[in-house]
Coordinates of C-alpha atoms in Angstrom, one line a residue:
X1 CA 69.8 -38.0 -41.7
X2 CA 66.6 -38.5 -43.0
X3 CA 64.2 -35.6 -42.4
X4 CA 61.3 -39.2 -41.4
X5 CA 64.8 -40.0 -38.7
X6 CA 64.8 -36.6 -37.2
X7 CA 61.5 -35.9 -36.5
X8 CA 61.3 -39.5 -35.0
X9 CA 63.7 -38.6 -33.0
X10 CA 62.7 -35.2 -32.2
X11 CA 59.6 -36.8 -31.0
X12 CA 61.1 -39.5 -28.7
X13 CA 63.0 -36.9 -27.3
X14 CA 60.2 -34.5 -26.1
X15 CA 58.3 -37.6 -25.0
X16 CA 61.1 -38.2 -23.1
X17 CA 60.4 -34.7 -21.4
X18 CA 57.4 -35.3 -20.7
X19 CA 57.2 -37.7 -19.2
X20 CA 60.8 -36.7 -17.6
X21 CA 62.3 -40.8 -17.1
X22 CA 65.0 -42.0 -19.4
X23 CA 63.7 -43.2 -23.1
X24 CA 63.3 -47.3 -23.9
X25 CA 65.9 -48.3 -25.8
X26 CA 63.2 -50.6 -28.0
X27 CA 62.5 -47.2 -29.7
X28 CA 64.7 -45.8 -33.5
X29 CA 66.9 -43.0 -32.5
X30 CA 70.1 -42.0 -35.3
X31 CA 71.7 -38.9 -36.3
X32 CA 74.7 -37.7 -38.4
X33 CA 76.8 -36.1 -34.8
X34 CA 78.6 -38.3 -32.8
X35 CA 76.6 -40.7 -30.6
X36 CA 74.7 -39.0 -28.2
X37 CA 73.1 -40.6 -24.9
X38 CA 69.5 -39.7 -25.1
X39 CA 69.4 -40.2 -21.3
X40 CA 72.2 -37.0 -21.3
X41 CA 70.2 -35.0 -23.3
X42 CA 67.5 -35.4 -20.5
X43 CA 69.5 -34.9 -17.3
X44 CA 70.5 -31.3 -19.8
X45 CA 66.7 -30.6 -19.7
X46 CA 65.9 -31.8 -16.3
X47 CA 68.6 -28.8 -15.5
X48 CA 67.3 -26.2 -17.5
X49 CA 63.7 -27.3 -16.4
X50 CA 64.5 -27.2 -12.6
X51 CA 66.6 -23.8 -12.3
X52 CA 64.1 -21.3 -13.0
X53 CA 62.0 -23.1 -10.5
X54 CA 64.3 -22.4 -7.7
X55 CA 63.8 -19.1 -8.3
X56 CA 60.2 -18.9 -8.7
X57 CA 59.6 -20.7 -5.4
X58 CA 61.5 -18.1 -3.7
X59 CA 59.5 -15.2 -5.2
X60 CA 55.9 -17.0 -5.0
X61 CA 56.4 -19.0 -1.5
X62 CA 52.9 -19.7 -1.6
X63 CA 53.5 -22.4 -4.3
X64 CA 55.6 -25.2 -4.1
X65 CA 58.2 -26.8 -6.7
X66 CA 55.7 -29.6 -7.5
X67 CA 52.9 -26.9 -8.2
X68 CA 54.7 -24.5 -10.1
X69 CA 56.8 -27.5 -12.6
X70 CA 53.0 -29.3 -12.7
X71 CA 51.7 -25.9 -14.5
X72 CA 54.2 -25.3 -16.1
X73 CA 54.4 -28.7 -18.1
X74 CA 51.0 -28.5 -18.5
X75 CA 50.7 -25.1 -20.0
X76 CA 53.8 -25.8 -22.4
X77 CA 55.0 -29.2 -23.2
X78 CA 52.1 -30.5 -25.4
X79 CA 52.1 -26.8 -27.9
X80 CA 52.0 -27.9 -31.7
X81 CA 54.7 -27.7 -33.7
X82 CA 54.5 -24.0 -35.7
X83 CA 52.5 -23.5 -39.0
X84 CA 54.1 -22.0 -42.0
X85 CA 53.9 -17.8 -42.5
X86 CA 52.6 -15.8 -44.7
X87 CA 54.6 -12.6 -45.9
X88 CA 52.2 -10.4 -44.8
X89 CA 52.2 -9.9 -40.9
X90 CA 48.9 -10.4 -39.3
X91 CA 48.6 -8.4 -35.7
X92 CA 45.3 -7.8 -34.9
X93 CA 44.8 -7.9 -31.2
X94 CA 48.6 -7.4 -30.6
X95 CA 50.7 -4.8 -28.3
X96 CA 51.9 -2.4 -30.2
X97 CA 55.8 -1.9 -29.2
X98 CA 57.3 0.6 -28.0
X99 CA 54.8 2.8 -26.1
X100 CA 54.6 6.1 -25.7
X101 CA 56.4 6.1 -22.3
X102 CA 59.7 3.9 -24.5
X103 CA 61.0 6.5 -26.8
X104 CA 64.4 5.5 -28.6
X105 CA 67.3 7.4 -27.0
X106 CA 70.5 6.5 -28.6
X107 CA 73.5 5.6 -25.7
X108 CA 75.5 7.9 -24.5
X109 CA 79.1 6.9 -24.4
X110 CA 79.0 5.5 -20.6
X111 CA 76.4 3.2 -21.5
X112 CA 77.0 -0.2 -21.7
X113 CA 75.8 -1.9 -25.3
X114 CA 77.0 -5.1 -26.0
X115 CA 77.0 -8.8 -28.2
X116 CA 72.9 -9.2 -27.7
X117 CA 70.4 -7.1 -29.7
X118 CA 67.7 -7.6 -28.0
X119 CA 69.3 -6.3 -24.7
X120 CA 70.5 -3.3 -26.4
X121 CA 67.0 -2.1 -28.2
X122 CA 65.4 -2.7 -24.4
X123 CA 68.2 -0.3 -22.7
X124 CA 67.4 2.1 -25.9
X125 CA 64.2 1.8 -25.5
X126 CA 64.1 2.7 -21.4
X127 CA 62.4 -0.9 -20.7
X128 CA 65.8 -1.6 -19.5
X129 CA 67.6 0.9 -17.4
X130 CA 69.4 2.9 -20.3
X131 CA 72.9 2.8 -18.5
X132 CA 73.1 -0.8 -19.4
X133 CA 74.2 -1.6 -16.0
X134 CA 71.0 -4.3 -15.1
X135 CA 69.2 -7.1 -12.4
X136 CA 68.0 -10.1 -13.2
X137 CA 65.0 -8.4 -12.3
X138 CA 65.0 -5.4 -14.6
X139 CA 66.0 -7.9 -17.3
X140 CA 62.6 -10.8 -16.2
X141 CA 60.6 -7.4 -16.4
X142 CA 61.9 -6.0 -19.6
X143 CA 62.2 -9.0 -21.9
X144 CA 58.5 -9.8 -20.4
X145 CA 57.2 -6.6 -22.0
X146 CA 59.2 -6.1 -24.7
X147 CA 59.2 -9.9 -26.5
X148 CA 56.5 -11.1 -24.4
X149 CA 59.1 -14.0 -23.3
X150 CA 57.8 -17.1 -20.5
X151 CA 59.0 -16.0 -17.1
X152 CA 60.4 -19.5 -16.7
X153 CA 63.3 -19.1 -19.9
X154 CA 63.5 -15.3 -18.6
X155 CA 64.5 -17.0 -15.4
X156 CA 67.0 -18.9 -16.3
X157 CA 68.9 -16.5 -18.8
X158 CA 68.8 -14.0 -15.7
X159 CA 70.1 -16.2 -13.5
X160 CA 72.8 -18.0 -16.0
X161 CA 73.6 -14.3 -16.8
X162 CA 74.7 -13.5 -13.3
X163 CA 76.1 -16.3 -12.7
X164 CA 78.6 -16.5 -15.3
X165 CA 79.1 -12.6 -16.4
X166 CA 77.6 -10.9 -13.4
X167 CA 78.3 -9.7 -10.1
X168 CA 77.2 -12.2 -7.1
X169 CA 77.1 -10.0 -4.7
X170 CA 75.4 -7.4 -6.0
X171 CA 73.2 -9.3 -8.4
X172 CA 74.0 -6.7 -11.3
X173 CA 75.7 -7.1 -14.7
X174 CA 76.5 -4.8 -17.4
X175 CA 75.4 -5.7 -20.9
X176 CA 78.1 -4.2 -22.6
X177 CA 81.9 -4.0 -21.5
X178 CA 83.0 -4.4 -17.8
X179 CA 81.9 -1.5 -15.5
X180 CA 82.7 -1.0 -11.9
X181 CA 78.9 0.4 -11.4
X182 CA 77.7 -3.1 -11.4
X183 CA 80.6 -4.7 -9.1
X184 CA 79.4 -4.1 -5.4
X185 CA 83.4 -3.0 -4.6
X186 CA 83.5 -0.4 -7.6
X187 CA 87.1 0.7 -8.2
X188 CA 88.3 -3.0 -6.7
X189 CA 86.8 -4.6 -9.4
X190 CA 89.7 -5.3 -11.8
X191 CA 92.1 -6.2 -8.5
X192 CA 89.3 -8.4 -7.4
X193 CA 88.1 -10.0 -10.8
X194 CA 84.8 -9.6 -10.5
X195 CA 83.1 -10.6 -13.6
X196 CA 80.4 -7.8 -14.7
X197 CA 80.4 -8.2 -18.2
X198 CA 79.2 -10.3 -21.1
X199 CA 82.0 -9.0 -23.6
X200 CA 84.7 -11.8 -24.0
X201 CA 83.0 -14.5 -22.2
X202 CA 83.5 -17.5 -24.9
X203 CA 82.4 -19.3 -21.5
X204 CA 79.0 -17.5 -20.6
X205 CA 76.1 -16.4 -21.6
X206 CA 77.3 -15.0 -25.2
X207 CA 79.7 -17.6 -27.0
X208 CA 81.4 -18.4 -30.2
X209 CA 79.5 -18.8 -33.5
X210 CA 77.1 -15.8 -32.9
X211 CA 75.6 -15.1 -36.2
X212 CA 76.6 -11.2 -36.6
X213 CA 79.3 -10.9 -33.7
X214 CA 82.6 -12.3 -34.3
X215 CA 84.6 -14.9 -31.3
X216 CA 86.0 -14.1 -28.6
X217 CA 89.6 -14.9 -30.3
X218 CA 89.2 -11.8 -32.4
X219 CA 89.2 -9.3 -30.0
X220 CA 86.0 -8.3 -30.5
X221 CA 83.0 -10.1 -29.8
X222 CA 80.3 -7.6 -29.1
X223 CA 80.5 -5.6 -32.1
X224 CA 78.1 -6.1 -35.3
X225 CA 79.8 -7.2 -37.9
X226 CA 78.2 -5.6 -41.0
X227 CA 79.8 -8.7 -43.5
X228 CA 77.7 -11.4 -41.2
X229 CA 75.0 -9.5 -41.3
X230 CA 74.8 -9.4 -44.8
X231 CA 75.9 -13.0 -44.6
X232 CA 72.9 -14.1 -42.5
X233 CA 70.2 -11.8 -45.0
X234 CA 71.9 -13.5 -47.7
X235 CA 70.5 -16.8 -46.0
X236 CA 67.5 -15.4 -46.2
X237 CA 67.2 -14.8 -49.3
X238 CA 66.8 -18.4 -50.1
X239 CA 63.8 -18.2 -47.6
X240 CA 61.8 -16.0 -49.3
X241 CA 63.9 -12.9 -47.7
X242 CA 62.4 -14.0 -44.4
X243 CA 64.6 -14.9 -41.0
X244 CA 62.5 -17.9 -40.5
X245 CA 63.8 -21.2 -38.1
X246 CA 65.2 -22.8 -41.3
X247 CA 67.6 -20.1 -42.2
X248 CA 68.7 -19.6 -38.7
X249 CA 69.8 -23.0 -38.7
X250 CA 71.4 -22.5 -41.8
X251 CA 72.8 -19.8 -40.4
X252 CA 74.1 -21.5 -37.3
X253 CA 75.8 -24.1 -38.6
X254 CA 77.7 -21.8 -41.1
X255 CA 79.0 -20.1 -38.6
X256 CA 79.8 -23.2 -37.0
X257 CA 81.9 -24.4 -39.9
X258 CA 83.3 -20.7 -40.1
X259 CA 84.8 -20.9 -36.7
X260 CA 86.5 -24.3 -36.8
X261 CA 88.2 -22.7 -40.0
X262 CA 89.5 -19.6 -38.4
X263 CA 89.4 -19.9 -34.8
X264 CA 91.7 -22.4 -33.1
X265 CA 90.4 -21.6 -29.3
X266 CA 87.0 -22.6 -31.1
X267 CA 84.9 -24.5 -28.3
X268 CA 81.8 -25.3 -28.3
X269 CA 80.6 -27.4 -25.1
X270 CA 77.6 -27.3 -23.3
X271 CA 75.7 -25.6 -21.6
X272 CA 77.4 -22.4 -23.9
X273 CA 76.1 -24.3 -27.1
X274 CA 72.6 -24.7 -26.7
X275 CA 72.4 -21.4 -25.2
X276 CA 74.2 -20.0 -28.7
X277 CA 71.9 -22.3 -30.3
X278 CA 68.8 -21.0 -29.1
X279 CA 70.0 -17.4 -29.7
X280 CA 69.3 -18.1 -33.3
X281 CA 65.9 -19.5 -32.6
X282 CA 64.8 -16.3 -30.7
X283 CA 66.0 -14.2 -33.9
X284 CA 62.6 -16.0 -35.6
X285 CA 60.3 -15.9 -32.7
X286 CA 60.9 -12.5 -30.8
X287 CA 62.3 -10.3 -34.1
X288 CA 59.0 -10.8 -36.3
X289 CA 56.6 -8.7 -36.4
X290 CA 53.6 -10.5 -34.6
X291 CA 53.6 -13.8 -33.3
X292 CA 55.5 -16.5 -35.6
X293 CA 54.2 -19.4 -36.4
X294 CA 50.8 -17.7 -36.4
X295 CA 51.1 -14.9 -38.8
X296 CA 54.1 -12.4 -38.1
X297 CA 56.7 -12.2 -40.0
X298 CA 60.1 -12.1 -39.7
X299 CA 60.9 -9.7 -42.2
X300 CA 64.6 -7.9 -43.4
X301 CA 62.8 -4.5 -42.0
X302 CA 61.9 -5.7 -39.0
X303 CA 65.3 -8.2 -38.3
X304 CA 67.9 -4.8 -39.8
X305 CA 66.4 -3.1 -36.7
X306 CA 66.9 -5.1 -33.9
X307 CA 70.9 -5.6 -35.7
X308 CA 71.2 -2.1 -35.8
X309 CA 72.0 -2.9 -39.6
X310 CA 71.5 0.2 -42.5
X311 CA 71.3 -0.4 -45.5
X312 CA 74.2 1.8 -47.8
X313 CA 73.5 2.8 -51.2
X314 CA 76.4 1.0 -52.6
X315 CA 75.1 -2.2 -50.9
X316 CA 76.7 -2.9 -47.8
X317 CA 75.7 -2.3 -44.3
X318 CA 76.9 0.2 -41.3
X319 CA 75.9 -0.2 -38.2
X320 CA 73.6 2.0 -36.1
X321 CA 72.2 2.2 -32.7
X322 CA 69.7 -1.0 -32.4
X323 CA 65.8 0.3 -31.9
X324 CA 62.2 -1.3 -32.0
X325 CA 61.1 -1.4 -35.9
X326 CA 58.4 1.3 -36.4
X327 CA 55.2 -0.4 -36.3
X328 CA 55.9 -3.2 -34.7
X329 CA 53.3 -5.8 -32.8
X330 CA 55.3 -8.4 -29.8
X331 CA 54.0 -11.9 -30.3
X332 CA 50.6 -12.3 -29.0
X333 CA 51.8 -16.1 -26.9
X334 CA 54.8 -16.2 -24.3
X335 CA 57.5 -18.2 -25.6
X336 CA 58.8 -20.0 -22.8
X337 CA 61.3 -22.9 -22.0
X338 CA 60.1 -26.0 -23.3
X339 CA 59.4 -24.0 -26.6
X340 CA 63.1 -22.8 -26.9
X341 CA 64.0 -26.5 -26.2
X342 CA 62.2 -28.0 -28.4
X343 CA 63.4 -25.9 -30.7
X344 CA 67.1 -26.2 -29.9
X345 CA 66.7 -30.1 -30.1
X346 CA 65.4 -29.1 -33.6
X347 CA 68.4 -27.5 -34.3
X348 CA 70.9 -29.7 -33.3
X349 CA 69.0 -32.9 -35.1
X350 CA 68.5 -31.0 -38.5
X351 CA 71.6 -29.6 -38.7
X352 CA 75.7 -30.5 -38.3
X353 CA 76.6 -29.1 -35.1
X354 CA 78.1 -30.8 -33.6
X355 CA 80.3 -30.3 -29.7
X356 CA 83.5 -30.1 -28.8
X357 CA 86.3 -27.6 -29.7
X358 CA 88.9 -27.0 -31.6
X359 CA 93.1 -28.4 -30.7
X360 CA 94.9 -25.1 -30.5
X361 CA 94.9 -25.2 -34.1
X362 CA 92.1 -24.1 -36.6
X363 CA 90.2 -27.0 -38.5
X364 CA 91.3 -29.1 -35.7
X365 CA 87.5 -29.8 -34.2
X366 CA 87.7 -32.3 -32.2
X367 CA 84.1 -33.7 -31.7
X368 CA 83.0 -34.3 -27.8
X369 CA 81.1 -37.3 -27.2
X370 CA 78.0 -36.4 -24.7
X371 CA 77.5 -40.4 -23.7
X372 CA 81.3 -40.6 -22.2
X373 CA 81.2 -36.9 -21.0
X374 CA 82.8 -38.9 -17.5
X375 CA 85.7 -39.7 -19.3
X376 CA 86.4 -36.0 -21.1
X377 CA 89.9 -37.0 -20.2
X378 CA 90.5 -38.6 -23.3
X379 CA 90.0 -35.5 -25.3
X380 CA 91.4 -33.5 -22.9
X381 CA 94.6 -35.5 -23.5
X382 CA 94.3 -35.2 -27.5
X383 CA 95.0 -31.9 -27.2
X384 CA 98.3 -32.6 -26.0
X385 CA 99.4 -33.7 -29.5
X386 CA 98.6 -30.1 -31.4
X387 CA 98.4 -27.7 -28.6
X388 CA 101.3 -25.7 -28.4
X389 CA 102.0 -26.0 -23.9
X390 CA 100.8 -22.5 -22.8
X391 CA 97.2 -23.5 -24.8
X392 CA 97.2 -26.9 -23.3
X393 CA 96.1 -26.1 -19.7
X394 CA 93.6 -23.6 -20.8
X395 CA 91.7 -26.3 -23.6
X396 CA 91.5 -29.0 -21.0
X397 CA 90.8 -26.9 -18.0
X398 CA 87.5 -26.0 -20.0
X399 CA 86.8 -29.5 -21.3
X400 CA 87.2 -30.7 -18.0
X401 CA 84.9 -27.9 -16.0
X402 CA 82.3 -28.6 -18.7
X403 CA 82.1 -32.2 -17.7
X404 CA 82.3 -31.4 -14.2
X405 CA 79.1 -28.9 -14.6
X406 CA 77.5 -31.6 -16.8
X407 CA 77.4 -35.1 -14.1
X408 CA 76.9 -32.4 -11.3
X409 CA 73.9 -31.1 -12.7
X410 CA 72.9 -34.3 -14.1
X411 CA 72.5 -36.2 -11.8

């Protein structure tokens, strides 16, 4: 896809979001992936826009859903694209993090830490409970104070975390491995199958093709892999040593390709695939020293500290507990839901990142045509040619579940 076509397509989709109505067929649209239905994209974005307002409306009963959504759209939908950033962070007037009340404390053996470096950092500094057992309210407050994440985006992500990876009764989840402290029924958790962890959840908030974690197929999708961090750093070197959005797009594309080549169970489907793409954008947006695009710098000093990557004399890396960098300042403006959608679309339209799944063997990726999502049975049927009998039901079930979710959420 040409750069000009990509920009036209991106602006076209953003205009559709703004009007919240389907785009006109006469407008241009093209891409290098399997055909993507504009209506499906708009419906998916409606889902992302609608979910947080349900929670916010409960928290602010004096405001109607219409008032909340209108105010949200007015404030965020027309924000300008980011400017090129320089090598020196501009932090005048910004808030330094951490403050004196949140010193670094390394996790104890019973504390949970997991696949999300941002949550790990917040727990290591006490913005989240040091135990790593958290609630939705804990997360919304911590990411706002620590990273200036917009309430709409944090509400959505925390709701999905509890729904996919947490205990629906207590509203708690573990940012690391399974833990009875997150479940109302405690030790009965394993018997009753209560979900309370971000580990091994390739269909949850954390999924395959992470920047620095292996896929769930490896058996460990939560530990920072020094080699993957070094790979990400080598890509940043192509952009002046900065972990820019363009660098992170390259990281996403490469990790997608590597998962196709090494993980027979790799699947990259909505909505989890969208979250994985968004996580790469968060590296630039939230880990930069200062406001990314407005003087903030996502350099090695900042990024390595957030990922717990310590450089050794031989040039390799080892993991140490994640922490806020020294002399670090959070972004000055909130980064919210529409900002995230804007960048997810940009990633998807400018890199070869297709939705679909491997059919039970490496390099057997079957693209998922989102425009024909209601006919996903054809994709599941194609697996019968490739998958072992014990695997067929699992792959078909995953894709059919995604199909049902998209059909339900987009109507």
